[in-house]
Amino acid sequence: MSVVEEKGTISINTENIFPIIKKFLYSDHEIFLRELVANAVDATQKLKRLASLGEYAGELGDTSIEVSFDKKKKTLTVKDRGIGMTAEEIKKYINQIAFSGATEFVEKFKGKEDVQDIIGKFGLGFYSSFMVSQKVEIQSLSFQDGSEPAGWDCDGSTEFRIFEAKKKDRGTEIILHIADDSEEFLDESRIKGILDKYCKFMPVTIKFGQEEKSVPDGKDKDGEDKFKTVKTDRIINNPNPLWVQAPSDLKDEDYLSFYKELYPFSEDPLFWIHLNVDYPFNLTGILYFPKVKNDFELNRNKIQLYSRQVFITDEVKDVVPEFLMLLHGVIDSPDIPLNVSRSYLQSDSNVKKINSHITKKVADKLSELYKKDRESYEKKWDDIGLFVKYGSISEEKFYDKAKDFVLFKNTDGKYFNITEYSEKVKETQTDKDGNVIFLYATDTGKQDSYIQGALDKGFDVLLMNGMLDSHFINHLEQKLEKTQIKRVDADTTDKLIDKGLEIESVLTDAEKEEIKKLFEECSSNKGAMVQVESLSPEDLPAVITQSEFMRRYKEMAKSGGGGMPMFGDMPDSINLVINANHNLISGILKKKKEESKKKVAKQIWDLALLSQGMLSGKDLTEFIRRSTGFISEK
Ligand code: ADP
Ligand code: MG
């Protein structure tokens, strides 16, 4: 029975949907090719499955999919050797089912503002080919015994034609007659670019054009290997990418070379996780830990999302937790709904489950690395620390596990986990109220005098100079009981850890008041507060301190977040703490001339500022002149 020529109208819907498809999808025209090749892959895999079930006894032959174009005829063709379609099937699948899907899409998103956002994640399927075509033609021969080749075409109106085709070999050819405004899709490098982007890991071999290859060609007369260049079919994809293979079959080299395949110019990753879940959702993938360092933005959006090896997007924002966006690699899941809007995606229960599963896997992996080889974990800490801290701050569940493998590094370069560190400093750094005080520095160069001061007292100082550390410190204080965390310059060394020991003052209250006034008068810093305290005589005569609270909130406001924008614009609030018990200070009072008193006070002020790196410009010049003067005094 041959195909009866027939004309008809595609659907009950009277509206012509093609101009609408075209208009709405304008930002992402290129996905039509992904859709057509994905259909060709489906058709091929269906046939292979039937063959393996014994329902197809014929030869499978070469099942490669071929993409080709003809610039003169202005056609682009996708050809497969899959199950093919009979005329009846074309009517059913193309005219009815696929068309109603397309109509539904158009109805749903007509007039919606965020349509642009949806498009890239949405496959319109077969009808997306009308975005770039003035006419689309199907030639198909079903695998079923005794099938007649069937043809279909449609020029973008709702009218279609079914006719007898000439096709002799099994499978389907989709021939696009490219529209005048879409001729970019008749360009070899443009087509190759699209195939590389979307089809790179599709599971059936895809050929496009030819390429030159150098192959061995026997030996020359001196016995040296000879090579010749031959033209071969260019294969676009790797149909068996690493993430679909069994982890037990894979070696480290395989993961590293796959990483290079994904990100050709990147440094090797630190380690990786092979995801393999089939219940309660389906998910495979490989996540790599890159060397993150401090360049946050550069590292984002490197995870690629696939659905059954078809590339969907590299914006995985709603699918993986925010902090995991720093990872690289591939996630493949047929269970992530792609044809819906973003806000819906966030509330999708599969997406939520995927989210927490990945978080758990990542935490488990880190914990395993930590337990298995602490030394190499410590070596990697500088690279993964940012990531672990980011995760700890943003995901409660992650912190629950991470608290066992978060590390502190002290100014000696030694590493401790939280428990170890608390144990280490408990003896020496507990204040009069029973709080353990952790001390930290953010800049070993600038804060050296404070660090030394603390070390001299037998305290330990942590190094917290990462970009997230101020947030992380806040987080820790909320989590750790009876623990406070202070920067070394937050107070004088005596007061940083207030043990409640009163040191007797060598100055009377009146003398202290006089000193305070003098230093206030000599201040070039309007906002500064002057305090006179009774400290150990061997401490410095004066130090600048910055309130931990004010400083930290300002830093957080600066680095974004913390929800305290009002602190961002405030000037540095500094205190000058004067040591009433230092010889130099009592010495000032003994001076006769008001002028000499001021000169010494100024000098002490400047020395304190200098040790905080706060002296500059005219003040610095004046300090240097004054110092030179002091040296030459007899
Ligand atoms: P979907 O792929 O989501 O089913 P499409 O609009 O892409 O939707 O395709 C509609 C239907 O047309 C397919 O389900 C399939 O039955 C049929 N079809 C499309 N392309 C081919 C092809 N190359 N070979 C066989 N059948 C095809
Ligand atoms: Mg499809």
mmCIF file of C-alpha atoms in Angstrom, residues 187-502:
data_model
loop_
_atom_site.group_PDB
_atom_site.id
_atom_site.type_symbol
_atom_site.label_atom_id
_atom_site.label_comp_id
_atom_site.label_asym_id
_atom_site.label_seq_id
_atom_site.Cartn_x
_atom_site.Cartn_y
_atom_site.Cartn_z
ATOM 1 C CA ASP A 187 27.654 28.610 7.636
ATOM 2 C CA GLU A 188 29.962 25.735 8.479
ATOM 3 C CA SER A 189 31.607 27.197 11.535
ATOM 4 C CA ARG A 190 28.311 28.470 12.916
ATOM 5 C CA ILE A 191 26.745 25.022 12.592
ATOM 6 C CA LYS A 192 29.782 23.340 14.058
ATOM 7 C CA GLY A 193 29.715 25.760 16.955
ATOM 8 C CA ILE A 194 26.119 24.869 17.766
ATOM 9 C CA LEU A 195 26.783 21.149 17.486
ATOM 10 C CA ASP A 196 29.819 21.468 19.761
ATOM 11 C CA LYS A 197 27.803 23.302 22.322
ATOM 12 C CA TYR A 198 24.701 21.143 22.531
ATOM 13 C CA CYS A 199 25.612 17.778 21.061
ATOM 14 C CA LYS A 200 29.128 17.159 22.323
ATOM 15 C CA PHE A 201 28.138 14.248 24.554
ATOM 16 C CA MET A 202 25.008 12.927 22.881
ATOM 17 C CA PRO A 203 24.938 9.137 22.938
ATOM 18 C CA VAL A 204 24.884 8.410 19.186
ATOM 19 C CA THR A 205 27.752 9.277 16.835
ATOM 20 C CA ILE A 206 27.114 12.539 14.999
ATOM 21 C CA LYS A 207 28.955 13.411 11.816
ATOM 22 C CA PHE A 208 29.293 16.838 10.298
ATOM 23 C CA GLY A 209 31.477 17.508 7.275
ATOM 24 C CA GLN A 210 34.983 16.229 6.950
ATOM 25 C CA GLU A 211 38.310 16.907 8.512
ATOM 26 C CA GLU A 212 41.888 16.223 7.615
ATOM 27 C CA LYS A 213 43.786 13.691 9.646
ATOM 28 C CA SER A 214 47.326 12.503 9.534
ATOM 29 C CA VAL A 215 47.519 8.686 9.427
ATOM 30 C CA PRO A 216 50.473 6.240 9.255
ATOM 31 C CA ASP A 217 51.405 5.302 5.691
ATOM 32 C CA GLY A 218 54.004 2.547 5.873
ATOM 33 C CA LYS A 219 57.741 3.272 5.897
ATOM 34 C CA ASP A 220 59.911 5.353 3.608
ATOM 35 C CA LYS A 221 63.125 3.967 2.006
ATOM 36 C CA ASP A 222 65.159 4.730 5.157
ATOM 37 C CA GLY A 223 62.737 2.727 7.250
ATOM 38 C CA GLU A 224 61.164 5.808 8.912
ATOM 39 C CA ASP A 225 57.429 5.939 9.546
ATOM 40 C CA LYS A 226 55.513 7.755 6.866
ATOM 41 C CA PHE A 227 52.310 9.709 7.295
ATOM 42 C CA LYS A 228 49.719 10.943 4.886
ATOM 43 C CA THR A 229 46.810 13.311 5.275
ATOM 44 C CA VAL A 230 43.414 11.876 4.578
ATOM 45 C CA LYS A 231 39.958 13.326 4.730
ATOM 46 C CA THR A 232 37.686 11.614 7.211
ATOM 47 C CA ASP A 233 34.211 12.238 8.511
ATOM 48 C CA ARG A 234 34.329 14.735 11.301
ATOM 49 C CA ILE A 235 32.777 13.348 14.443
ATOM 50 C CA ILE A 236 31.285 15.958 16.702
ATOM 51 C CA ASN A 237 30.628 14.051 19.880
ATOM 52 C CA ASN A 238 31.974 11.683 22.471
ATOM 53 C CA PRO A 239 28.993 9.321 22.804
ATOM 54 C CA ASN A 240 30.288 7.676 25.941
ATOM 55 C CA PRO A 241 31.332 10.504 28.261
ATOM 56 C CA LEU A 242 32.927 9.736 31.577
ATOM 57 C CA TRP A 243 29.928 10.453 33.748
ATOM 58 C CA VAL A 244 27.866 7.641 32.222
ATOM 59 C CA GLN A 245 30.619 5.112 32.831
ATOM 60 C CA ALA A 246 30.990 3.039 35.987
ATOM 61 C CA PRO A 247 33.255 4.741 38.552
ATOM 62 C CA SER A 248 34.913 1.389 39.268
ATOM 63 C CA ASP A 249 36.198 1.274 35.692
ATOM 64 C CA LEU A 250 37.802 4.701 35.874
ATOM 65 C CA LYS A 251 41.239 5.884 36.913
ATOM 66 C CA ASP A 252 42.423 9.288 38.083
ATOM 67 C CA GLU A 253 43.905 9.963 34.648
ATOM 68 C CA ASP A 254 40.484 9.469 33.097
ATOM 69 C CA TYR A 255 38.940 12.098 35.341
ATOM 70 C CA LEU A 256 41.781 14.506 34.730
ATOM 71 C CA SER A 257 41.656 14.135 30.983
ATOM 72 C CA PHE A 258 37.882 14.530 30.965
ATOM 73 C CA TYR A 259 38.352 17.732 32.923
ATOM 74 C CA LYS A 260 40.680 18.950 30.192
ATOM 75 C CA GLU A 261 38.062 17.995 27.628
ATOM 76 C CA LEU A 262 35.531 20.187 29.431
ATOM 77 C CA TYR A 263 37.826 23.102 30.254
ATOM 78 C CA PRO A 264 40.771 22.998 27.886
ATOM 79 C CA PHE A 265 42.887 25.705 29.491
ATOM 80 C CA SER A 266 42.331 25.106 33.170
ATOM 81 C CA GLU A 267 44.693 23.994 35.880
ATOM 82 C CA ASP A 268 44.121 20.457 37.128
ATOM 83 C CA PRO A 269 41.318 20.173 39.673
ATOM 84 C CA LEU A 270 42.047 19.191 43.264
ATOM 85 C CA PHE A 271 39.664 16.251 43.408
ATOM 86 C CA TRP A 272 36.257 15.172 42.186
ATOM 87 C CA ILE A 273 33.051 13.373 42.991
ATOM 88 C CA HIS A 274 31.324 10.970 40.680
ATOM 89 C CA LEU A 275 27.578 11.226 41.266
ATOM 90 C CA ASN A 276 25.422 8.248 40.572
ATOM 91 C CA VAL A 277 21.894 8.202 41.927
ATOM 92 C CA ASP A 278 18.869 6.338 40.722
ATOM 93 C CA TYR A 279 16.489 6.700 43.600
ATOM 94 C CA PRO A 280 14.388 8.747 44.379
ATOM 95 C CA PHE A 281 15.501 10.623 41.296
ATOM 96 C CA ASN A 282 17.867 10.000 38.479
ATOM 97 C CA LEU A 283 21.146 11.805 38.461
ATOM 98 C CA THR A 284 24.619 11.207 37.174
ATOM 99 C CA GLY A 285 27.517 13.554 36.900
ATOM 100 C CA ILE A 286 31.011 14.474 37.933
ATOM 101 C CA LEU A 287 31.771 17.474 40.084
ATOM 102 C CA TYR A 288 35.311 18.769 40.186
ATOM 103 C CA PHE A 289 36.842 20.947 42.883
ATOM 104 C CA PRO A 290 38.918 23.576 41.157
ATOM 105 C CA LYS A 291 41.558 25.666 42.835
ATOM 106 C CA VAL A 292 39.234 28.440 43.861
ATOM 107 C CA LYS A 293 41.542 31.023 45.394
ATOM 108 C CA ASN A 294 39.872 34.364 45.759
ATOM 109 C CA ASP A 295 38.431 34.956 42.317
ATOM 110 C CA PHE A 296 34.851 34.065 42.991
ATOM 111 C CA GLU A 297 33.170 35.295 39.875
ATOM 112 C CA LEU A 298 35.596 33.681 37.458
ATOM 113 C CA ASN A 299 34.771 30.320 38.846
ATOM 114 C CA ARG A 300 31.039 30.481 38.679
ATOM 115 C CA ASN A 301 28.813 29.041 36.001
ATOM 116 C CA LYS A 302 31.160 26.272 35.102
ATOM 117 C CA ILE A 303 28.807 23.394 35.799
ATOM 118 C CA GLN A 304 27.031 22.112 32.733
ATOM 119 C CA LEU A 305 23.570 20.708 32.974
ATOM 120 C CA TYR A 306 22.522 17.861 30.710
ATOM 121 C CA SER A 307 19.382 15.875 30.282
ATOM 122 C CA ARG A 308 20.224 12.419 28.964
ATOM 123 C CA GLN A 309 23.474 13.689 27.495
ATOM 124 C CA VAL A 310 21.771 16.615 25.737
ATOM 125 C CA PHE A 311 23.284 19.910 26.814
ATOM 126 C CA ILE A 312 20.709 22.180 28.379
ATOM 127 C CA THR A 313 22.484 25.066 30.041
ATOM 128 C CA ASP A 314 25.467 26.148 32.040
ATOM 129 C CA GLU A 315 23.348 28.302 34.300
ATOM 130 C CA VAL A 316 22.631 25.882 37.070
ATOM 131 C CA LYS A 317 21.719 28.540 39.570
ATOM 132 C CA ASP A 318 18.583 26.915 40.870
ATOM 133 C CA VAL A 319 19.637 23.336 40.552
ATOM 134 C CA VAL A 320 22.713 23.315 42.732
ATOM 135 C CA PRO A 321 23.101 25.215 46.001
ATOM 136 C CA GLU A 322 24.690 28.617 45.651
ATOM 137 C CA PHE A 323 27.976 27.637 47.266
ATOM 138 C CA LEU A 324 28.392 24.639 44.999
ATOM 139 C CA MET A 325 28.392 26.919 41.989
ATOM 140 C CA LEU A 326 32.109 27.214 42.591
ATOM 141 C CA LEU A 327 32.502 23.620 41.495
ATOM 142 C CA HIS A 328 33.049 22.577 37.912
ATOM 143 C CA GLY A 329 31.745 19.611 35.975
ATOM 144 C CA VAL A 330 28.624 18.020 34.667
ATOM 145 C CA ILE A 331 25.232 17.123 36.058
ATOM 146 C CA ASP A 332 22.905 14.982 34.020
ATOM 147 C CA SER A 333 19.346 14.358 35.059
ATOM 148 C CA PRO A 334 16.196 13.602 33.123
ATOM 149 C CA ASP A 335 14.276 14.532 36.281
ATOM 150 C CA ILE A 336 15.055 18.214 36.264
ATOM 151 C CA PRO A 337 12.108 19.936 34.680
ATOM 152 C CA LEU A 338 13.465 22.215 32.010
ATOM 153 C CA ASN A 339 10.319 23.435 30.406
ATOM 154 C CA VAL A 340 9.230 25.597 33.288
ATOM 155 C CA SER A 341 10.069 28.972 34.687
ATOM 156 C CA ARG A 342 12.805 29.627 37.189
ATOM 157 C CA SER A 343 10.629 30.399 40.176
ATOM 158 C CA TYR A 344 8.902 27.099 39.632
ATOM 159 C CA LEU A 345 12.235 25.341 39.429
ATOM 160 C CA GLN A 346 13.216 26.573 42.874
ATOM 161 C CA SER A 347 10.158 25.063 44.457
ATOM 162 C CA ASP A 348 10.301 21.836 42.490
ATOM 163 C CA SER A 349 10.649 18.938 44.877
ATOM 164 C CA ASN A 350 13.049 17.009 42.657
ATOM 165 C CA VAL A 351 15.301 20.008 42.399
ATOM 166 C CA LYS A 352 15.256 20.353 46.175
ATOM 167 C CA LYS A 353 16.149 16.716 46.649
ATOM 168 C CA ILE A 354 18.915 16.966 44.093
ATOM 169 C CA ASN A 355 20.187 19.999 45.920
ATOM 170 C CA SER A 356 20.444 18.347 49.263
ATOM 171 C CA HIS A 357 21.805 15.152 47.805
ATOM 172 C CA ILE A 358 24.656 16.985 46.125
ATOM 173 C CA THR A 359 25.366 18.939 49.296
ATOM 174 C CA LYS A 360 25.574 15.723 51.266
ATOM 175 C CA LYS A 361 27.828 14.039 48.729
ATOM 176 C CA VAL A 362 30.194 16.966 48.696
ATOM 177 C CA ALA A 363 30.394 17.054 52.480
ATOM 178 C CA ASP A 364 30.986 13.296 52.607
ATOM 179 C CA LYS A 365 33.774 13.557 50.088
ATOM 180 C CA LEU A 366 35.513 16.305 52.019
ATOM 181 C CA SER A 367 35.136 14.397 55.236
ATOM 182 C CA GLU A 368 36.601 11.296 53.615
ATOM 183 C CA LEU A 369 39.603 13.233 52.308
ATOM 184 C CA TYR A 370 40.135 14.778 55.707
ATOM 185 C CA LYS A 371 40.022 11.464 57.526
ATOM 186 C CA LYS A 372 42.021 9.504 55.015
ATOM 187 C CA ASP A 373 44.964 11.829 54.640
ATOM 188 C CA ARG A 374 45.032 14.822 56.912
ATOM 189 C CA GLU A 375 48.382 16.008 55.617
ATOM 190 C CA SER A 376 47.347 16.293 51.997
ATOM 191 C CA TYR A 377 44.023 17.804 53.077
ATOM 192 C CA GLU A 378 45.936 20.524 54.893
ATOM 193 C CA LYS A 379 47.967 21.162 51.775
ATOM 194 C CA LYS A 380 44.771 21.669 49.828
ATOM 195 C CA TRP A 381 43.171 23.792 52.492
ATOM 196 C CA ASP A 382 44.239 27.112 51.016
ATOM 197 C CA ASP A 383 42.325 26.158 47.886
ATOM 198 C CA ILE A 384 39.249 24.562 49.396
ATOM 199 C CA GLY A 385 38.952 26.703 52.515
ATOM 200 C CA LEU A 386 36.973 29.412 50.814
ATOM 201 C CA PHE A 387 34.584 26.836 49.490
ATOM 202 C CA VAL A 388 34.091 25.057 52.818
ATOM 203 C CA LYS A 389 33.528 28.360 54.590
ATOM 204 C CA TYR A 390 31.062 29.535 51.965
ATOM 205 C CA GLY A 391 29.182 26.270 52.344
ATOM 206 C CA SER A 392 29.232 26.485 56.126
ATOM 207 C CA ILE A 393 27.787 29.970 56.127
ATOM 208 C CA SER A 394 25.092 29.326 53.564
ATOM 209 C CA GLU A 395 23.888 25.792 54.268
ATOM 210 C CA GLU A 396 23.095 24.653 57.765
ATOM 211 C CA LYS A 397 23.235 20.992 56.770
ATOM 212 C CA PHE A 398 26.621 21.443 55.235
ATOM 213 C CA TYR A 399 27.990 23.135 58.324
ATOM 214 C CA ASP A 400 26.760 20.256 60.470
ATOM 215 C CA LYS A 401 29.238 18.049 58.692
ATOM 216 C CA ALA A 402 31.844 20.668 57.871
ATOM 217 C CA LYS A 403 32.399 21.620 61.498
ATOM 218 C CA ASP A 404 34.527 18.483 61.774
ATOM 219 C CA PHE A 405 36.801 19.337 58.865
ATOM 220 C CA VAL A 406 36.958 23.111 58.817
ATOM 221 C CA LEU A 407 40.526 24.099 59.563
ATOM 222 C CA PHE A 408 42.115 27.065 61.272
ATOM 223 C CA LYS A 409 45.604 28.104 60.358
ATOM 224 C CA ASN A 410 47.663 30.057 62.876
ATOM 225 C CA THR A 411 50.441 32.548 62.300
ATOM 226 C CA ASP A 412 52.930 29.668 62.665
ATOM 227 C CA GLY A 413 51.372 27.977 59.651
ATOM 228 C CA LYS A 414 49.936 25.130 61.749
ATOM 229 C CA TYR A 415 46.450 23.743 61.141
ATOM 230 C CA PHE A 416 43.795 22.793 63.678
ATOM 231 C CA ASN A 417 40.198 21.694 63.504
ATOM 232 C CA ILE A 418 37.752 23.545 65.720
ATOM 233 C CA THR A 419 37.886 21.103 68.620
ATOM 234 C CA GLU A 420 41.656 20.874 68.570
ATOM 235 C CA TYR A 421 41.963 24.619 68.581
ATOM 236 C CA SER A 422 39.564 25.153 71.449
ATOM 237 C CA GLU A 423 41.555 22.599 73.449
ATOM 238 C CA LYS A 424 44.818 24.274 72.561
ATOM 239 C CA VAL A 425 43.913 27.754 73.760
ATOM 240 C CA LYS A 426 41.513 26.890 76.577
ATOM 241 C CA GLU A 427 44.168 27.191 79.296
ATOM 242 C CA THR A 428 45.699 30.487 78.264
ATOM 243 C CA GLN A 429 42.881 32.317 76.535
ATOM 244 C CA THR A 430 39.888 32.048 78.832
ATOM 245 C CA ASP A 431 38.685 35.373 80.226
ATOM 246 C CA LYS A 432 37.245 36.135 83.646
ATOM 247 C CA ASP A 433 33.710 35.255 82.497
ATOM 248 C CA GLY A 434 34.781 31.830 81.247
ATOM 249 C CA ASN A 435 34.720 32.725 77.546
ATOM 250 C CA VAL A 436 37.427 31.314 75.338
ATOM 251 C CA ILE A 437 38.814 34.087 73.172
ATOM 252 C CA PHE A 438 40.206 33.212 69.733
ATOM 253 C CA LEU A 439 42.561 35.853 68.407
ATOM 254 C CA TYR A 440 43.135 36.439 64.741
ATOM 255 C CA ALA A 441 45.075 38.648 62.384
ATOM 256 C CA THR A 442 44.080 39.630 58.877
ATOM 257 C CA ASP A 443 47.420 41.016 57.801
ATOM 258 C CA THR A 444 50.614 39.680 59.317
ATOM 259 C CA GLY A 445 52.590 42.578 57.900
ATOM 260 C CA LYS A 446 50.462 45.440 59.154
ATOM 261 C CA GLN A 447 49.463 43.857 62.423
ATOM 262 C CA ASP A 448 52.857 42.535 63.344
ATOM 263 C CA SER A 449 53.304 44.569 66.519
ATOM 264 C CA TYR A 450 49.910 43.403 67.793
ATOM 265 C CA ILE A 451 50.628 39.798 66.861
ATOM 266 C CA GLN A 452 53.979 39.886 68.628
ATOM 267 C CA GLY A 453 52.324 41.455 71.657
ATOM 268 C CA ALA A 454 49.837 38.608 71.834
ATOM 269 C CA LEU A 455 52.454 35.920 71.231
ATOM 270 C CA ASP A 456 54.657 37.435 73.960
ATOM 271 C CA LYS A 457 51.789 36.930 76.380
ATOM 272 C CA GLY A 458 51.663 33.275 75.373
ATOM 273 C CA PHE A 459 48.533 33.611 73.242
ATOM 274 C CA ASP A 460 48.007 32.025 69.849
ATOM 275 C CA VAL A 461 46.965 34.029 66.801
ATOM 276 C CA LEU A 462 44.993 32.687 63.840
ATOM 277 C CA LEU A 463 45.360 33.913 60.324
ATOM 278 C CA MET A 464 42.019 34.926 58.869
ATOM 279 C CA ASN A 465 42.713 36.736 55.657
ATOM 280 C CA GLY A 466 40.279 35.082 53.259
ATOM 281 C CA MET A 467 37.563 37.058 51.550
ATOM 282 C CA LEU A 468 34.783 35.348 53.479
ATOM 283 C CA ASP A 469 36.488 35.252 56.837
ATOM 284 C CA SER A 470 34.619 38.127 58.430
ATOM 285 C CA HIS A 471 31.334 36.385 57.624
ATOM 286 C CA PHE A 472 32.734 33.073 58.721
ATOM 287 C CA ILE A 473 33.902 34.474 62.063
ATOM 288 C CA ASN A 474 30.402 35.763 62.726
ATOM 289 C CA HIS A 475 28.990 32.402 61.873
ATOM 290 C CA LEU A 476 31.389 30.611 64.201
ATOM 291 C CA GLU A 477 30.563 32.878 67.119
ATOM 292 C CA GLN A 478 26.913 31.974 66.727
ATOM 293 C CA LYS A 479 27.731 28.289 66.598
ATOM 294 C CA LEU A 480 30.463 27.911 69.205
ATOM 295 C CA GLU A 481 29.443 28.132 72.797
ATOM 296 C CA LYS A 482 31.267 30.498 75.139
ATOM 297 C CA THR A 483 33.650 31.542 72.407
ATOM 298 C CA GLN A 484 34.510 35.019 71.206
ATOM 299 C CA ILE A 485 36.690 35.877 68.279
ATOM 300 C CA LYS A 486 38.718 39.095 68.245
ATOM 301 C CA ARG A 487 41.221 40.643 65.938
ATOM 302 C CA VAL A 488 44.584 41.229 67.634
ATOM 303 C CA ASP A 489 44.221 44.982 67.398
ATOM 304 C CA ALA A 490 40.724 45.081 68.845
ATOM 305 C CA ASP A 491 42.119 46.009 72.232
ATOM 306 C CA THR A 492 45.354 46.304 74.123
ATOM 307 C CA THR A 493 47.036 42.960 74.693
ATOM 308 C CA ASP A 494 46.049 43.078 78.365
ATOM 309 C CA LYS A 495 42.415 43.722 77.593
ATOM 310 C CA LEU A 496 42.001 41.403 74.597
ATOM 311 C CA ILE A 497 41.540 38.599 77.041
ATOM 312 C CA ASP A 498 40.254 40.276 80.150
ATOM 313 C CA LYS A 499 41.343 38.136 83.052
ATOM 314 C CA GLY A 500 40.039 40.651 85.543
ATOM 315 C CA LEU A 501 43.466 41.465 86.897
ATOM 316 C CA GLU A 502 43.661 45.093 87.961
#
